[in-house]
Each structure stands twice: as structure tokens, then as C-alpha cells.
PDB file of N, CA and C in Angstrom:
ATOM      1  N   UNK A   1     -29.092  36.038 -78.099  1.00  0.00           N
ATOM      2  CA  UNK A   1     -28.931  37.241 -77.302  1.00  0.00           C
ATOM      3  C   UNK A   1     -30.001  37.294 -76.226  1.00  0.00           C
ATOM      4  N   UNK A   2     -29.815  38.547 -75.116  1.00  0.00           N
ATOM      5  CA  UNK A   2     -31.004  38.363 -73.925  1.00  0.00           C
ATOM      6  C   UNK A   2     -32.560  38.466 -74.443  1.00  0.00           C
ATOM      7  N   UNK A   3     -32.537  39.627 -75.547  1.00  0.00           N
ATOM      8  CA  UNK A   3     -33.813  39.661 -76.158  1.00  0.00           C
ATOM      9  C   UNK A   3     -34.547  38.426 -76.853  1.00  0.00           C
ATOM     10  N   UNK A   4     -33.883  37.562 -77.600  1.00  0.00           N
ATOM     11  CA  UNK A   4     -34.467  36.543 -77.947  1.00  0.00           C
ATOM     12  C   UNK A   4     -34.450  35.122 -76.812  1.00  0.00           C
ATOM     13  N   UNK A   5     -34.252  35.650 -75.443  1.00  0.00           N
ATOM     14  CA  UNK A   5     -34.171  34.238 -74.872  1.00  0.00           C
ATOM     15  C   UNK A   5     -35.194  35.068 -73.933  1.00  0.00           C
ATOM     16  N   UNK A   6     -34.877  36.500 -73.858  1.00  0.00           N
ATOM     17  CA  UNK A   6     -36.643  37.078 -72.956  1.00  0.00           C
ATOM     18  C   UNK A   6     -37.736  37.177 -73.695  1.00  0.00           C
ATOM     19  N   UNK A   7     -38.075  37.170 -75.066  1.00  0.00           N
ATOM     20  CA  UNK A   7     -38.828  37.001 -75.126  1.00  0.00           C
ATOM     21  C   UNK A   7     -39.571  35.064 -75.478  1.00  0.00           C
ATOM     22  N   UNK A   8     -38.753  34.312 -75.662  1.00  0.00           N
ATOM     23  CA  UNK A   8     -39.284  32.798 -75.344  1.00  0.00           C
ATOM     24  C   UNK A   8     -39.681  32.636 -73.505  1.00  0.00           C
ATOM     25  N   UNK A   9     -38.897  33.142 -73.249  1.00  0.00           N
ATOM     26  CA  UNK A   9     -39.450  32.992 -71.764  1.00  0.00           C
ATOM     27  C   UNK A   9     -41.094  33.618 -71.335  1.00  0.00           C
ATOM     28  N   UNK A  10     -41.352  35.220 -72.527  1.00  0.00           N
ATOM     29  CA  UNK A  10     -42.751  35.476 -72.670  1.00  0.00           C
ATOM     30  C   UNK A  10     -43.333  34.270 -72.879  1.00  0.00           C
ATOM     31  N   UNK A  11     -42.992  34.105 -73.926  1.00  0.00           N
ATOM     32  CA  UNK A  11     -44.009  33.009 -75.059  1.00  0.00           C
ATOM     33  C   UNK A  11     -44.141  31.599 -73.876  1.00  0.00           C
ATOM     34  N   UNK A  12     -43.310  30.998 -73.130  1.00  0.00           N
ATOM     35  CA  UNK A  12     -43.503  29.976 -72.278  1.00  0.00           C
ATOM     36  C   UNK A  12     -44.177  30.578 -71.152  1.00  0.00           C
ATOM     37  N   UNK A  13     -43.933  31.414 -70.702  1.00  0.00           N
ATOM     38  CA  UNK A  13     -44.564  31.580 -69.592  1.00  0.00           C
ATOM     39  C   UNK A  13     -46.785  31.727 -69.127  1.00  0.00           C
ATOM     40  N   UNK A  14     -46.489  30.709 -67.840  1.00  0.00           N
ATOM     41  CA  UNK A  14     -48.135  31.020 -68.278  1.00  0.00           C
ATOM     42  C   UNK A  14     -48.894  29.368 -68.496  1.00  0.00           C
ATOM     43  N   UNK A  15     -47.456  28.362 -69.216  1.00  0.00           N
ATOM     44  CA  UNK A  15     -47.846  27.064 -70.108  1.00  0.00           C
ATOM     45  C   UNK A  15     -47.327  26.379 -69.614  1.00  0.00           C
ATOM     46  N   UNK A  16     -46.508  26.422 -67.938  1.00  0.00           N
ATOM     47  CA  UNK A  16     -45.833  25.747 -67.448  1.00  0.00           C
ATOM     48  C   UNK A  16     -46.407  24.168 -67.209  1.00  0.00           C
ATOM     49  N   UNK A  17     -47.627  24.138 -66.848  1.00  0.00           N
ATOM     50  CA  UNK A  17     -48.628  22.883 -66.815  1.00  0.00           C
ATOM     51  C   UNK A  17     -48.847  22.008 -68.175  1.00  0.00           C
ATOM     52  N   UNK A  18     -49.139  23.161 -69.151  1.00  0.00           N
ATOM     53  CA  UNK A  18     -49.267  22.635 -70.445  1.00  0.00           C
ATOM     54  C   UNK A  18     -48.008  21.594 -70.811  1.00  0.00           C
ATOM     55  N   UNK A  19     -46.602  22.541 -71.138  1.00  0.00           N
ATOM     56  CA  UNK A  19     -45.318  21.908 -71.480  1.00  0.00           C
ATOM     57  C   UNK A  19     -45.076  20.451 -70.082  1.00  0.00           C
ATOM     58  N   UNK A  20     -45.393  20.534 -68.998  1.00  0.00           N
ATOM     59  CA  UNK A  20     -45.417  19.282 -68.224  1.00  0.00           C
ATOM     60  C   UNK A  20     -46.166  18.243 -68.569  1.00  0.00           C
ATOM     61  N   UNK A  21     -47.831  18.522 -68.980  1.00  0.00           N
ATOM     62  CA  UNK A  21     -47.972  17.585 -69.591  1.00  0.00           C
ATOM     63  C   UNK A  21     -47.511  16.731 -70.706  1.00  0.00           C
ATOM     64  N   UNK A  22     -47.413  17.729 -71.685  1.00  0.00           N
ATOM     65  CA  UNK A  22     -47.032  17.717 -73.307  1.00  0.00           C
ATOM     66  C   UNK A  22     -45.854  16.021 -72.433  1.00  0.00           C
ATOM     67  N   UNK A  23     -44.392  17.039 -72.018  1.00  0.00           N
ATOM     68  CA  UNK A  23     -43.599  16.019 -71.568  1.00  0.00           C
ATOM     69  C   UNK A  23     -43.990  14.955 -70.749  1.00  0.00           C
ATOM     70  N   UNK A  24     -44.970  14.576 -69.817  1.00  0.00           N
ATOM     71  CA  UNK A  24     -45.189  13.408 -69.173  1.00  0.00           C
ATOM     72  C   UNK A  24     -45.937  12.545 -70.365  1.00  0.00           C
ATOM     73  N   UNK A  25     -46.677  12.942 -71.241  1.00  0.00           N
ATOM     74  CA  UNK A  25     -47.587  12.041 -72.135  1.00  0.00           C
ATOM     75  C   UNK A  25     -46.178  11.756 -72.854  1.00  0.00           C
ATOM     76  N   UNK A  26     -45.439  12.234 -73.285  1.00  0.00           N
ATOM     77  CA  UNK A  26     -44.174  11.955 -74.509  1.00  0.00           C
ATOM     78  C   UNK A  26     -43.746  10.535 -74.325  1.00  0.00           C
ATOM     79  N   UNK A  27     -42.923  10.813 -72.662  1.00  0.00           N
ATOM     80  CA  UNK A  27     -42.078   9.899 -71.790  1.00  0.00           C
ATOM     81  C   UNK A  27     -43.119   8.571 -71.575  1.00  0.00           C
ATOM     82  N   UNK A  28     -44.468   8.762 -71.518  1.00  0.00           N
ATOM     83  CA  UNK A  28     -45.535   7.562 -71.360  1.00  0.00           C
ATOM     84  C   UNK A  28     -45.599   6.835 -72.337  1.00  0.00           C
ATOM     85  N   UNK A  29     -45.865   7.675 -73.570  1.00  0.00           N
ATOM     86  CA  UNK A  29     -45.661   7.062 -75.082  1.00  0.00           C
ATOM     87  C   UNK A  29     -44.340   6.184 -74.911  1.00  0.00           C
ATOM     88  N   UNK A  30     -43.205   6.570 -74.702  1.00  0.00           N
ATOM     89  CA  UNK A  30     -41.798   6.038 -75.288  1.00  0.00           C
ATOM     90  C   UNK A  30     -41.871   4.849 -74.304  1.00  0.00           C
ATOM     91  N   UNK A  31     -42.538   4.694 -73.041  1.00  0.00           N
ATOM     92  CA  UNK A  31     -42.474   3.298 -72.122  1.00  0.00           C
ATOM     93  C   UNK A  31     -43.824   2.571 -72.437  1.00  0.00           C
ATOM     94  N   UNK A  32     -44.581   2.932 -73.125  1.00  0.00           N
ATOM     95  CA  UNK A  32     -45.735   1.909 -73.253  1.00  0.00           C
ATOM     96  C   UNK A  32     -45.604   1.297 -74.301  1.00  0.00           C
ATOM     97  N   UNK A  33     -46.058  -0.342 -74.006  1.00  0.00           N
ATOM     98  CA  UNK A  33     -45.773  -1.629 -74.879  1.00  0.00           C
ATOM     99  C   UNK A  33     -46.936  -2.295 -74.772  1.00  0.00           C
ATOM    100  N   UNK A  34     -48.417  -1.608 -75.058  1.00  0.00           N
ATOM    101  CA  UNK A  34     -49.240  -2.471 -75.826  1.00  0.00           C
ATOM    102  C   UNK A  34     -50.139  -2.400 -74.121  1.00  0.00           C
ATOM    103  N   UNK A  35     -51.386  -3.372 -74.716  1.00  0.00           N
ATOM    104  CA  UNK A  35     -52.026  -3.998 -73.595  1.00  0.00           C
ATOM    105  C   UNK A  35     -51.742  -5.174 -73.381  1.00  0.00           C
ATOM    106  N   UNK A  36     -52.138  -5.112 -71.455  1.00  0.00           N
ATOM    107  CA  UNK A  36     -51.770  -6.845 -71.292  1.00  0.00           C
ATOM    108  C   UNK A  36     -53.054  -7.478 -71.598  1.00  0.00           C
ATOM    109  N   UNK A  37     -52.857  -9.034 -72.470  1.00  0.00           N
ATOM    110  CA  UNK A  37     -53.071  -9.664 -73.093  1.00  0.00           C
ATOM    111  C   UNK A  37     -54.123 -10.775 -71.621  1.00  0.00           C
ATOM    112  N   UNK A  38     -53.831 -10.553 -70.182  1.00  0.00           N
ATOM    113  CA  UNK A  38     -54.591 -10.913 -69.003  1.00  0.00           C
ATOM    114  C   UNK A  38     -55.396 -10.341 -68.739  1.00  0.00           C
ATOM    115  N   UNK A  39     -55.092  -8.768 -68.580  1.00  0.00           N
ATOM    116  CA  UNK A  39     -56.131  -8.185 -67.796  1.00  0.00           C
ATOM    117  C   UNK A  39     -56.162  -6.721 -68.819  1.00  0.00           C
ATOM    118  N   UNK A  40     -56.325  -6.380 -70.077  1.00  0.00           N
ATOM    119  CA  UNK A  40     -56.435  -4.987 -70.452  1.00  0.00           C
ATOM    120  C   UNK A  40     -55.700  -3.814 -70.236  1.00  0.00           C
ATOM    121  N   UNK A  41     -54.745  -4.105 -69.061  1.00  0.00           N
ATOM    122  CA  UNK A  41     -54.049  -2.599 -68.562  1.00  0.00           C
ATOM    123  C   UNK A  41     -53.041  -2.343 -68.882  1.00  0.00           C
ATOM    124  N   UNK A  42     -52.527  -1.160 -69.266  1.00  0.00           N
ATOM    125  CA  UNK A  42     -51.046  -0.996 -70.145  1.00  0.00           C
ATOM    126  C   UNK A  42     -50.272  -2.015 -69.659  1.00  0.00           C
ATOM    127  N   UNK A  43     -49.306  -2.223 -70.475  1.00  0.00           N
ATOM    128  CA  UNK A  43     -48.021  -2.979 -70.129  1.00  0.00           C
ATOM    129  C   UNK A  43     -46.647  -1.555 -70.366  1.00  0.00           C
ATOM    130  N   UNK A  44     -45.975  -1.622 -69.400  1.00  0.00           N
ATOM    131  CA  UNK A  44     -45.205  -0.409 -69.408  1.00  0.00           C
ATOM    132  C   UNK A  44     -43.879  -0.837 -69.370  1.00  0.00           C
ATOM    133  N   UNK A  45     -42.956  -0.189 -69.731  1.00  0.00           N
ATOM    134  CA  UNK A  45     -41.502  -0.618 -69.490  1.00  0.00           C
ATOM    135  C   UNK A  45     -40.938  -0.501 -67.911  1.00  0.00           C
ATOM    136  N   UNK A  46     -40.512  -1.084 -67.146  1.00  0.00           N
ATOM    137  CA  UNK A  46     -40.148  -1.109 -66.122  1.00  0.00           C
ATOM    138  C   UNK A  46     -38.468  -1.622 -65.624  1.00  0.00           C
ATOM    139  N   UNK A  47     -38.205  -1.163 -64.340  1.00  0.00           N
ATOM    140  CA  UNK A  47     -36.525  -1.749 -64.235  1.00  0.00           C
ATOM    141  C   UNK A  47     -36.590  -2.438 -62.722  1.00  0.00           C
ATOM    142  N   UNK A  48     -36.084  -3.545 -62.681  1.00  0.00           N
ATOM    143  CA  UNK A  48     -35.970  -4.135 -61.549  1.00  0.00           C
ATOM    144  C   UNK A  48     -34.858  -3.685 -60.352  1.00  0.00           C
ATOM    145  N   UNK A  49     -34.936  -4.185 -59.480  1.00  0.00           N
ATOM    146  CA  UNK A  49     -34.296  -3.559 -58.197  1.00  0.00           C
ATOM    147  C   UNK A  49     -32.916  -3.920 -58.753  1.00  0.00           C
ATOM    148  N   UNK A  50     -32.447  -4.500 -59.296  1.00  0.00           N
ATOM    149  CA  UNK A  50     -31.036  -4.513 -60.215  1.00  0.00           C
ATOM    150  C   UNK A  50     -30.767  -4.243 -61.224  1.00  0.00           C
ATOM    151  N   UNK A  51     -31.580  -3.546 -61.789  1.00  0.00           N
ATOM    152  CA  UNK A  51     -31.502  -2.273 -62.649  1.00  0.00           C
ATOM    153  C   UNK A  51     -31.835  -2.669 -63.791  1.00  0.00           C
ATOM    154  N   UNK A  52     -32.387  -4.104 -64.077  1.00  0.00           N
ATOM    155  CA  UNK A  52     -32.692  -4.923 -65.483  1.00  0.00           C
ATOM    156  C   UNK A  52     -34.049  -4.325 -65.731  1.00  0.00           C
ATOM    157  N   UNK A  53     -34.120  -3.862 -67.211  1.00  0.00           N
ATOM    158  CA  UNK A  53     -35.475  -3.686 -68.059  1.00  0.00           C
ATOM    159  C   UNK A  53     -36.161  -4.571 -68.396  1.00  0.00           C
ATOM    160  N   UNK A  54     -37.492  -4.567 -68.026  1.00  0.00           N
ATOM    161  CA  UNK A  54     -38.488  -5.335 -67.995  1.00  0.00           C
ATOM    162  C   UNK A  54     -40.159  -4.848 -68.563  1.00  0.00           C
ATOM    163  N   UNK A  55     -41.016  -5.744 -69.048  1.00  0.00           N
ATOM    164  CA  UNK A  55     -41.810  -4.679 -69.696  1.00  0.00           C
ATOM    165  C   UNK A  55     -42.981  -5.910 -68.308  1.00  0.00           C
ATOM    166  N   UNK A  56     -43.913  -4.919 -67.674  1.00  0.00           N
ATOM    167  CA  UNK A  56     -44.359  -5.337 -66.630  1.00  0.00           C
ATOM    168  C   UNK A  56     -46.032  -4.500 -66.514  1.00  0.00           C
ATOM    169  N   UNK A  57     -47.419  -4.957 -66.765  1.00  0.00           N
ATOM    170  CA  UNK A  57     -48.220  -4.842 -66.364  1.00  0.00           C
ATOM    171  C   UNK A  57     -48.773  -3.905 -65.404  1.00  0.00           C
ATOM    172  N   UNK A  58     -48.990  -2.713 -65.827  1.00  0.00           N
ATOM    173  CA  UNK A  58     -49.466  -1.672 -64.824  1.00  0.00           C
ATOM    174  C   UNK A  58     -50.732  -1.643 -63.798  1.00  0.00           C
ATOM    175  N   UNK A  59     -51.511  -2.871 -63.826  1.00  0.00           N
ATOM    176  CA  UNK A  59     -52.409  -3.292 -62.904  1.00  0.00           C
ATOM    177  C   UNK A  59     -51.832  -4.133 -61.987  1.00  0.00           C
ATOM    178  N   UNK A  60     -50.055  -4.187 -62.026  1.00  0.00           N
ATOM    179  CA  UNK A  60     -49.522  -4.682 -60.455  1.00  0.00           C
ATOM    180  C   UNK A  60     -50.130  -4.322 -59.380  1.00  0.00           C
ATOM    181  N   UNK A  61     -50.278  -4.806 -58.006  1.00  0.00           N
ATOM    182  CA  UNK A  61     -49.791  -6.496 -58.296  1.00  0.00           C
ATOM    183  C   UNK A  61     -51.125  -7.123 -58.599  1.00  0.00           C
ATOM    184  N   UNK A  62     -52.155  -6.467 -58.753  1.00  0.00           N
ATOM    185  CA  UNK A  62     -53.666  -7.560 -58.783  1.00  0.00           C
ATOM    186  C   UNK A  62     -52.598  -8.170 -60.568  1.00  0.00           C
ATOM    187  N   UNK A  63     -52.584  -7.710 -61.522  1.00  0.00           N
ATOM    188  CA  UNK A  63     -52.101  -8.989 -62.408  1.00  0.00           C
ATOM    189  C   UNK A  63     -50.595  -8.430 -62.883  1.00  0.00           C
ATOM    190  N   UNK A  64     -50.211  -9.524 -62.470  1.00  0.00           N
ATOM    191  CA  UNK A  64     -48.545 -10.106 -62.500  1.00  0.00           C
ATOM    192  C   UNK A  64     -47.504 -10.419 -64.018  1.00  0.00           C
ATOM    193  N   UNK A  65     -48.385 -10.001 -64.892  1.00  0.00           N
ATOM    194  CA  UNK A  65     -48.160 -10.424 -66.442  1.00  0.00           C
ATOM    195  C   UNK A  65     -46.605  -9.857 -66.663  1.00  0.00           C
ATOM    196  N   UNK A  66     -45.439 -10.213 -66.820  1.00  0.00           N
ATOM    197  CA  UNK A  66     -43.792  -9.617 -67.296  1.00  0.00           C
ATOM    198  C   UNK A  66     -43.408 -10.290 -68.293  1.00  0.00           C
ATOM    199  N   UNK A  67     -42.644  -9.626 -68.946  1.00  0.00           N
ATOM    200  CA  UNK A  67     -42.005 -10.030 -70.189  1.00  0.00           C
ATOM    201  C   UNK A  67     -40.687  -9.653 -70.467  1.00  0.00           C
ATOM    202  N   UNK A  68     -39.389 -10.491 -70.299  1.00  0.00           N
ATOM    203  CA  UNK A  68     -38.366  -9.933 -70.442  1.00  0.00           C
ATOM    204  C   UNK A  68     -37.807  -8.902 -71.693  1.00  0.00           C
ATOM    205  N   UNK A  69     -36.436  -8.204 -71.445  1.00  0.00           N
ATOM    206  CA  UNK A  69     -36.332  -7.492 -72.232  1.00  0.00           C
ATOM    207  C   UNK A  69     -35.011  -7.576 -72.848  1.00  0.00           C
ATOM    208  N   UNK A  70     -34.393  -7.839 -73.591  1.00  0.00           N
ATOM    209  CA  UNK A  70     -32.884  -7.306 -73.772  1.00  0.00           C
ATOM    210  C   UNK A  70     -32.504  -6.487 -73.137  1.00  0.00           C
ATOM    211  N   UNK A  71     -31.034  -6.206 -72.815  1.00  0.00           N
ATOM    212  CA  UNK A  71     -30.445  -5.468 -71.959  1.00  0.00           C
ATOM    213  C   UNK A  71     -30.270  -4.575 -72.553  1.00  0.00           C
ATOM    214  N   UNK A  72     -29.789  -4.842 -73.852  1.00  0.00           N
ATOM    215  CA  UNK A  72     -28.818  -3.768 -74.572  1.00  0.00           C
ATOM    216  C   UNK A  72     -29.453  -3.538 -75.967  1.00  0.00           C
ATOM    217  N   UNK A  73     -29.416  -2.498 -76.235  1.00  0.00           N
ATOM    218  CA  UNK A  73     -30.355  -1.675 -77.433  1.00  0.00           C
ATOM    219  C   UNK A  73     -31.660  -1.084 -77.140  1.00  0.00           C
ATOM    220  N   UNK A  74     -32.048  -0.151 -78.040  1.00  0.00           N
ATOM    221  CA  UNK A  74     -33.115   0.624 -78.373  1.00  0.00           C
ATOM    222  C   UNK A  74     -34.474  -0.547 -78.191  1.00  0.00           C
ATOM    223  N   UNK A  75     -35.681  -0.529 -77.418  1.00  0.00           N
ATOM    224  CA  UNK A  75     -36.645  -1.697 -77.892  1.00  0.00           C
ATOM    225  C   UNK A  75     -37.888  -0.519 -77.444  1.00  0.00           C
ATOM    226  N   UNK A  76     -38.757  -0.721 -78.859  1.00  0.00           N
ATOM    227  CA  UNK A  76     -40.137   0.024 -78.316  1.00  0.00           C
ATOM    228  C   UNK A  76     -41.221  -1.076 -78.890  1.00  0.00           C
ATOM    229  N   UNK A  77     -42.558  -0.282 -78.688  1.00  0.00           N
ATOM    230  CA  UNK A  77     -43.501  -1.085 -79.274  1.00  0.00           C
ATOM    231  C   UNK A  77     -44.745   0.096 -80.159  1.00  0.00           C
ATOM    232  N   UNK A  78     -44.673  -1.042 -81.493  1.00  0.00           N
ATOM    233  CA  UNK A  78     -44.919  -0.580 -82.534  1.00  0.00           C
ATOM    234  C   UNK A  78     -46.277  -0.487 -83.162  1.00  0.00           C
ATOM    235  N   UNK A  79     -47.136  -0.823 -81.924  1.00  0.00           N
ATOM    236  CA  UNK A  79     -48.268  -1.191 -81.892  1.00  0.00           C
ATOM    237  C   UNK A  79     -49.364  -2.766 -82.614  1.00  0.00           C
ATOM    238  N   UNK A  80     -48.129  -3.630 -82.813  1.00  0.00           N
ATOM    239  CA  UNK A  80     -48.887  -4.741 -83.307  1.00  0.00           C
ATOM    240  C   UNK A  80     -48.671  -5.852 -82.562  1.00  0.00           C
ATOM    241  N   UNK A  81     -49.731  -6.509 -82.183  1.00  0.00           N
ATOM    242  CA  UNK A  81     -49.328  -8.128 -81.200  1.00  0.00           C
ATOM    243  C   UNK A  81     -49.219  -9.050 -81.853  1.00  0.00           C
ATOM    244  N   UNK A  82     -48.504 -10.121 -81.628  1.00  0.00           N
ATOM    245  CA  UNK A  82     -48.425 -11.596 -81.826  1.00  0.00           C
ATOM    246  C   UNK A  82     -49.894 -12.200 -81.836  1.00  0.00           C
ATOM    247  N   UNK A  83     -49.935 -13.325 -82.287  1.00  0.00           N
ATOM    248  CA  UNK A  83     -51.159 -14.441 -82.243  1.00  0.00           C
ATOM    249  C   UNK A  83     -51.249 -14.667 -80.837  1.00  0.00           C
ATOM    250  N   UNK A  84     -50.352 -14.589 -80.263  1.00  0.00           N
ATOM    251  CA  UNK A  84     -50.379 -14.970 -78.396  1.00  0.00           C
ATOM    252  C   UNK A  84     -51.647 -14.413 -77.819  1.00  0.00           C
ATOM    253  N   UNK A  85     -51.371 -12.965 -78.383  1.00  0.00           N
ATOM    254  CA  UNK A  85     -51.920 -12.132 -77.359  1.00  0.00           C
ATOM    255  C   UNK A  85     -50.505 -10.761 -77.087  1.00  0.00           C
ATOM    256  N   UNK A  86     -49.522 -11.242 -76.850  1.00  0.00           N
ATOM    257  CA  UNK A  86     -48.252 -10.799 -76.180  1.00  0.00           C
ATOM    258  C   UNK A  86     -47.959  -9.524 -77.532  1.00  0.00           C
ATOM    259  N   UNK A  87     -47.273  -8.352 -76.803  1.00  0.00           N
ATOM    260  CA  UNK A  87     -46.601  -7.346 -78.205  1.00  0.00           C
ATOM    261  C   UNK A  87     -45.619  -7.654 -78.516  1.00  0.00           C
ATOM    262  N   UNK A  88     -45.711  -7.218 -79.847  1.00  0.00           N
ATOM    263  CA  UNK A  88     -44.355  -7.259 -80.467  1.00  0.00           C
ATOM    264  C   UNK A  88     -43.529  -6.455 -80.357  1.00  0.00           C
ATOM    265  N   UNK A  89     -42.286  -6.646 -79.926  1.00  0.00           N
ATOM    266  CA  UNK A  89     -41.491  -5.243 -79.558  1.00  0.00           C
ATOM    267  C   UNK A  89     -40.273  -5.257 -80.818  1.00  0.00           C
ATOM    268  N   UNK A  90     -39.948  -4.172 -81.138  1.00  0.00           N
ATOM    269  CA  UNK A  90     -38.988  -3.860 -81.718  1.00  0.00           C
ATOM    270  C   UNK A  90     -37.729  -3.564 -81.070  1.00  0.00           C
ATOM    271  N   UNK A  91     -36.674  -3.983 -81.831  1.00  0.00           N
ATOM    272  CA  UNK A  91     -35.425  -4.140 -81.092  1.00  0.00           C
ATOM    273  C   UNK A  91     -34.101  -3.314 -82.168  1.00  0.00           C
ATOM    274  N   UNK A  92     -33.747  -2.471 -81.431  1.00  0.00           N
ATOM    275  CA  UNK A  92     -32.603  -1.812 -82.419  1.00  0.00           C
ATOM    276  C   UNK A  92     -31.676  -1.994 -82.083  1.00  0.00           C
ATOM    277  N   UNK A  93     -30.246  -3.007 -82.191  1.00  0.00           N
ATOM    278  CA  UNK A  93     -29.169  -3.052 -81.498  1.00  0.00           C
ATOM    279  C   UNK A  93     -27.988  -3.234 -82.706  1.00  0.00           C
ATOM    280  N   UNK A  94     -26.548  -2.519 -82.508  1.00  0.00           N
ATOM    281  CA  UNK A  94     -25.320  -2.545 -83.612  1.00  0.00           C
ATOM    282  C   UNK A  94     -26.237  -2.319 -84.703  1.00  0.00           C
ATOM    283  N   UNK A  95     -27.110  -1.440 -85.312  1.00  0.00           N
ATOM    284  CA  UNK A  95     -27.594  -1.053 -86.761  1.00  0.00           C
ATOM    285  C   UNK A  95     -28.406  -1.446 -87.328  1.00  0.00           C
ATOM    286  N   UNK A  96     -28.967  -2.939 -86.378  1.00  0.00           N
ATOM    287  CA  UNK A  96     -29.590  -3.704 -87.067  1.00  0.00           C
ATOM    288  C   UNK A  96     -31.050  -3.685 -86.527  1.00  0.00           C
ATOM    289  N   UNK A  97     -32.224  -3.723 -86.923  1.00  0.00           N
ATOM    290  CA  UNK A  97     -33.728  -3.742 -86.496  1.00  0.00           C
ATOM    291  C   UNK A  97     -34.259  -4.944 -86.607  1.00  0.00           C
ATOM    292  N   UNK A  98     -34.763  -5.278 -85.542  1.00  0.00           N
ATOM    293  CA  UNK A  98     -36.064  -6.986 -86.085  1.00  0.00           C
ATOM    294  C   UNK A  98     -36.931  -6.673 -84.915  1.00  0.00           C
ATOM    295  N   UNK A  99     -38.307  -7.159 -85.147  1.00  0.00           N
ATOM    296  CA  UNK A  99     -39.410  -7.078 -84.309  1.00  0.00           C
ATOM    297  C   UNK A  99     -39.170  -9.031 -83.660  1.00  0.00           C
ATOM    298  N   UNK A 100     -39.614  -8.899 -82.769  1.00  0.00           N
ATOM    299  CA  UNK A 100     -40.227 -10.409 -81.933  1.00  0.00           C
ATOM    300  C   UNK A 100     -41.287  -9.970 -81.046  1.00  0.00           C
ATOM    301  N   UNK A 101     -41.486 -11.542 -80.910  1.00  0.00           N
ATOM    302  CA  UNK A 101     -42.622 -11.698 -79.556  1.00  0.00           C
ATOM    303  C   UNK A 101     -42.154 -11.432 -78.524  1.00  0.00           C
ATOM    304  N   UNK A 102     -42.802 -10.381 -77.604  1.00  0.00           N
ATOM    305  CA  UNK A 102     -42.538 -10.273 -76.154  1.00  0.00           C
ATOM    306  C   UNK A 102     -42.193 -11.104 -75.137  1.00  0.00           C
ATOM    307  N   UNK A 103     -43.103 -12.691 -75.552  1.00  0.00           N
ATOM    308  CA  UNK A 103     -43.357 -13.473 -74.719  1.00  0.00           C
ATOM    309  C   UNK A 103     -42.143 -14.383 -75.028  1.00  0.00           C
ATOM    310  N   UNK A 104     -41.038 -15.082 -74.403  1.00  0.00           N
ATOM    311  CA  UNK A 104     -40.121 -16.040 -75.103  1.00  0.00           C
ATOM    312  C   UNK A 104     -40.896 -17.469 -74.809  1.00  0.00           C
ATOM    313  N   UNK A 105     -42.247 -17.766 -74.267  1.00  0.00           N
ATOM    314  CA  UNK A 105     -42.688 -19.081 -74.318  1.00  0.00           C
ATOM    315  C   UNK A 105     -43.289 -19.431 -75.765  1.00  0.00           C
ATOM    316  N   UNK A 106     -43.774 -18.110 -76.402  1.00  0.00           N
ATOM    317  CA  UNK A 106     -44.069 -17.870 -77.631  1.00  0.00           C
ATOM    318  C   UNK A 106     -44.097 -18.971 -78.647  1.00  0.00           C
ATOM    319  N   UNK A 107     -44.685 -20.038 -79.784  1.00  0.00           N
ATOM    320  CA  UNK A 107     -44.610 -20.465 -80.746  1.00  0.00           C
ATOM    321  C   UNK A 107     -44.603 -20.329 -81.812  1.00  0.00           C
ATOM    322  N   UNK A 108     -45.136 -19.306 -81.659  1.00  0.00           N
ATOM    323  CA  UNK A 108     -45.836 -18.495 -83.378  1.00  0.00           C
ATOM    324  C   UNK A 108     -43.980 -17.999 -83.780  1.00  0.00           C
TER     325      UNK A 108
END
């Protein structure tokens, strides 16, 4: 009813900065994949000028570090790296979950 949607609008109002942050840190969390393993600086999820997901080094362009991504499914990072150096990303696609190496030159 109007009373319970005027008074949330009390209760928000005032926190408009707050709730922006809250949401920009969320959306940062859900694209960050670890540090790069070159230079220290996040590695973030990124999309190329053809619209492919890519997980790409946020100290572009001084370091150039990318790591492809699957196209299709859920992939985050879970906070643990490979022996490389490189993260391990998790991959959720048709039901099924498995972690790999970021890197496909990878041996380990």
C-alpha cells in the first residue's frame, strides 16, 4: 500500500550515496578474478569490442596480462590460484560446476 512504500522511501532517503556504493562494491566483487600474477593489479572481467568475455588486467595498458573465458555459463573467482600464478575460475554451465586454470598455457 502507499503507506508502506512512503514510508521505505523515509527509511532510504538521505542514503542515496550509501546504497550506490553498497551497489558499485557488489557489481566489483561479482567481476573481480584475483590478482594479476605480472603486476599485482586486479584482474577484472572484461568484454571485447565483439562482445566476448574476457578476464583482463586493470593496470591496462602499462600490463597487458588476459585470460580467456568461456562464452557460455556462470564463471567467477573463488579466491584460490593455480601454481602458475594465474586464478582459478569457476565455471557453472548445464548444472554442472568445475574450477580450472585461467591460464590455458597452464601445466599444472
Amino acid at each position: 500500500s502507499k503507506s508502506i512504500l512512503k514510508k521505505a522511501f523515509e527509511i532510504l532517503e538521505g542514503k542515496e550515496k550509501d546504497i550506490a556504493r553498497e551497489i558499485k562494491n557488489a557489481l566489483y566483487k561479482q567481476n573481480f578474478f584475483g590478482k594479476c600474477p605480472k603486476c599485482g593489479a586486479d584482474l577484472v572481467l572484461r568484454k571485447s569490442r565483439n562482445g566476448k568475455r574476457f578476464i583482463g588486467c586493470s593496470n591496462y595498458p602499462r600490463c597487458t596480462t588476459t585470460y580467456p573465458l568461456p562464452q557460455k555459463g556462470v564463471v567467477f573467482f573463488e579466491g584460490e590460484y593455480c601454481e602458475c600464478g594465474a586464478p582459478k575460475i569457476t565455471i557453472i554451465y548445464k548444472g554442472k560446476k568445475w574450477k580450472k586454470c585461467a591460464d590455458p598455457n597452464c601445466q599444472n
